[in-house]
């Protein structure tokens, strides 16, 4: 066979293989093969909470990149569609080498928000990604969700080398203060059951709101300067300069925290590094 024919044959074989394998990066992803580098190692004592802002149409590859930049051991997601979280998890592994387990706390099914077949819409609510396996998972809907169903989920997992209970919640929307008060009346007793617990989530309420009083009674914020006083120094976690997102701690010492604004949500990512006795 001549050299020219050999080159043509090799080229054809490569083209067929590429068609069978598919693209090496996600469709629509801003990452090329040269940019799909490994992220830093997971930080074993770092937790994070982030409201994904669904349906806001952000790329799941971009969301994965935001998470990978800080590599938390545990991240709690709100306004999370199960298919989106599955893709985020896949991208964290394929693009950044970060492997997470996933648990879902869907409180409703929403075809409009989450896609899927009309007769089998995607689950919508909370999700937890953890580098360590999770056990004893619980999903609970609040008796009164307000304008839409809301709830919390809880798992037991490992943070800072210790087994700890982690809760993730999303309270009722703004201007529904009485509803949120009824929701924290459900959540706070659940928190008080544990000596060591981390509560992550979007509470849709500023720190001095009366409906958060029950939470302040059983836990403290990861920011030692943030509290229920109107003069507390709580960093804003939303685009409209309100503090709505929290890392509440019980029996755990905070070592540091950071708020990371994101292009891909109207909520910022809230990170806390912890010392768990």
CSV table of N, CA, C and O in Angstrom, one decimal, residues 140 142-143 152 154 165 167 169 171 180-197 199 203 211-219 250:
chain,number,residue,atom,x,y,z
A,140,UNK,N,-37.0,15.7,54.8
A,140,UNK,CA,-38.3,16.1,55.4
A,140,UNK,C,-38.8,17.4,54.8
A,140,UNK,O,-38.0,18.3,54.5
A,142,UNK,N,-41.2,20.7,55.2
A,142,UNK,CA,-41.9,21.5,56.3
A,142,UNK,C,-43.4,21.4,56.1
A,142,UNK,O,-43.9,21.4,55.0
A,143,UNK,N,-44.1,21.3,57.2
A,143,UNK,CA,-45.6,21.3,57.1
A,143,UNK,C,-46.2,22.4,56.4
A,143,UNK,O,-47.2,22.3,55.6
A,152,UNK,N,-35.9,20.2,54.6
A,152,UNK,CA,-34.4,20.0,54.9
A,152,UNK,C,-34.1,18.6,54.7
A,152,UNK,O,-34.9,17.7,54.6
A,154,UNK,N,-30.8,15.7,55.8
A,154,UNK,CA,-29.7,15.5,56.8
A,154,UNK,C,-29.0,14.2,56.5
A,154,UNK,O,-29.6,13.2,56.0
A,165,UNK,N,-23.0,15.1,61.9
A,165,UNK,CA,-24.3,15.3,61.3
A,165,UNK,C,-24.3,16.6,60.5
A,165,UNK,O,-23.9,17.6,61.0
A,167,UNK,N,-26.8,19.1,58.1
A,167,UNK,CA,-28.2,19.4,57.6
A,167,UNK,C,-28.1,20.5,56.6
A,167,UNK,O,-27.2,21.3,56.6
A,169,UNK,N,-30.8,23.1,54.3
A,169,UNK,CA,-32.2,23.5,54.3
A,169,UNK,C,-32.3,24.8,53.4
A,169,UNK,O,-31.3,25.5,53.1
A,171,UNK,N,-35.3,27.8,53.4
A,171,UNK,CA,-36.5,28.3,54.0
A,171,UNK,C,-37.4,29.1,53.0
A,171,UNK,O,-36.9,29.4,51.9
A,180,UNK,N,-41.4,31.1,57.8
A,180,UNK,CA,-40.1,30.8,58.2
A,180,UNK,C,-40.0,30.5,59.7
A,180,UNK,O,-39.2,29.6,60.1
A,181,UNK,N,-40.7,31.2,60.5
A,181,UNK,CA,-40.7,31.0,61.9
A,181,UNK,C,-41.3,29.6,62.2
A,181,UNK,O,-40.7,28.9,63.1
A,182,UNK,N,-42.3,29.2,61.5
A,182,UNK,CA,-42.8,27.8,61.7
A,182,UNK,C,-41.8,26.8,61.2
A,182,UNK,O,-41.7,25.7,61.8
A,183,UNK,N,-41.0,27.1,60.2
A,183,UNK,CA,-40.0,26.2,59.7
A,183,UNK,C,-38.8,26.0,60.6
A,183,UNK,O,-38.4,24.9,60.9
A,184,UNK,N,-38.3,27.1,61.2
A,184,UNK,CA,-37.3,27.0,62.2
A,184,UNK,C,-37.7,26.3,63.5
A,184,UNK,O,-36.9,25.7,64.2
A,185,UNK,N,-39.0,26.4,63.7
A,185,UNK,CA,-39.6,25.7,64.9
A,185,UNK,C,-39.5,24.2,64.7
A,185,UNK,O,-39.4,23.4,65.7
A,186,UNK,N,-39.4,23.7,63.4
A,186,UNK,CA,-39.2,22.3,63.1
A,186,UNK,C,-37.7,22.0,63.1
A,186,UNK,O,-37.3,20.9,63.6
A,187,UNK,N,-36.9,22.9,62.5
A,187,UNK,CA,-35.5,22.6,62.3
A,187,UNK,C,-34.7,22.7,63.5
A,187,UNK,O,-33.8,21.8,63.8
A,188,UNK,N,-34.9,23.7,64.4
A,188,UNK,CA,-34.1,23.9,65.6
A,188,UNK,C,-34.1,22.6,66.5
A,188,UNK,O,-33.0,22.2,67.0
A,189,UNK,N,-35.2,22.1,66.8
A,189,UNK,CA,-35.2,20.9,67.6
A,189,UNK,C,-34.4,19.7,67.0
A,189,UNK,O,-33.8,18.9,67.8
A,190,UNK,N,-34.5,19.6,65.7
A,190,UNK,CA,-33.7,18.5,65.1
A,190,UNK,C,-32.2,18.8,65.3
A,190,UNK,O,-31.4,17.9,65.5
A,191,UNK,N,-31.8,20.1,65.2
A,191,UNK,CA,-30.4,20.4,65.4
A,191,UNK,C,-29.9,20.1,66.8
A,191,UNK,O,-28.8,19.6,67.1
A,192,UNK,N,-30.8,20.4,67.8
A,192,UNK,CA,-30.4,20.3,69.2
A,192,UNK,C,-30.3,18.8,69.6
A,192,UNK,O,-29.8,18.5,70.7
A,193,UNK,N,-30.7,17.9,68.8
A,193,UNK,CA,-30.5,16.5,69.1
A,193,UNK,C,-29.1,16.0,69.1
A,193,UNK,O,-28.7,15.0,69.6
A,194,UNK,N,-28.2,16.8,68.4
A,194,UNK,CA,-26.8,16.4,68.2
A,194,UNK,C,-25.8,17.2,68.9
A,194,UNK,O,-26.0,18.5,69.1
A,195,UNK,N,-24.7,16.6,69.4
A,195,UNK,CA,-23.7,17.4,70.1
A,195,UNK,C,-22.8,18.1,69.1
A,195,UNK,O,-22.2,19.1,69.4
A,196,UNK,N,-22.6,17.4,67.9
A,196,UNK,CA,-21.8,18.0,66.8
A,196,UNK,C,-22.6,18.0,65.5
A,196,UNK,O,-23.0,16.9,65.0
A,197,UNK,N,-22.9,19.2,65.1
A,197,UNK,CA,-23.8,19.3,63.9
A,197,UNK,C,-23.4,20.5,63.1
A,197,UNK,O,-23.0,21.6,63.6
A,199,UNK,N,-25.1,23.0,60.1
A,199,UNK,CA,-26.4,23.3,59.4
A,199,UNK,C,-26.0,24.3,58.3
A,199,UNK,O,-25.6,25.4,58.6
A,203,UNK,N,-31.4,30.6,54.3
A,203,UNK,CA,-32.5,30.8,55.3
A,203,UNK,C,-33.4,32.0,54.9
A,203,UNK,O,-34.4,32.3,55.6
A,211,UNK,N,-37.5,35.2,63.1
A,211,UNK,CA,-37.7,33.8,62.8
A,211,UNK,C,-36.4,33.0,62.9
A,211,UNK,O,-36.4,31.7,63.0
A,212,UNK,N,-35.2,33.6,63.0
A,212,UNK,CA,-33.9,32.9,63.2
A,212,UNK,C,-33.6,32.8,64.7
A,212,UNK,O,-32.5,32.1,65.0
A,213,UNK,N,-34.3,33.3,65.6
A,213,UNK,CA,-34.0,33.3,67.0
A,213,UNK,C,-33.8,31.9,67.5
A,213,UNK,O,-32.9,31.6,68.3
A,214,UNK,N,-34.7,31.0,67.0
A,214,UNK,CA,-34.5,29.6,67.5
A,214,UNK,C,-33.2,28.9,67.0
A,214,UNK,O,-32.6,28.1,67.7
A,215,UNK,N,-32.7,29.3,65.8
A,215,UNK,CA,-31.5,28.8,65.4
A,215,UNK,C,-30.3,29.3,66.2
A,215,UNK,O,-29.4,28.6,66.6
A,216,UNK,N,-30.3,30.6,66.5
A,216,UNK,CA,-29.3,31.2,67.3
A,216,UNK,C,-29.2,30.6,68.7
A,216,UNK,O,-28.2,30.6,69.4
A,217,UNK,N,-30.4,30.1,69.2
A,217,UNK,CA,-30.4,29.5,70.5
A,217,UNK,C,-29.8,28.1,70.6
A,217,UNK,O,-29.4,27.7,71.7
A,218,UNK,N,-29.6,27.5,69.4
A,218,UNK,CA,-29.0,26.1,69.5
A,218,UNK,C,-27.7,26.0,68.7
A,218,UNK,O,-27.0,25.0,68.7
A,219,UNK,N,-27.3,27.1,68.0
A,219,UNK,CA,-26.1,27.0,67.2
A,219,UNK,C,-25.5,28.4,67.0
A,219,UNK,O,-26.1,29.4,67.3
A,250,UNK,N,-22.8,23.6,65.8
A,250,UNK,CA,-23.0,23.2,67.2
A,250,UNK,C,-22.0,22.2,67.6
A,250,UNK,O,-21.8,21.2,67.0
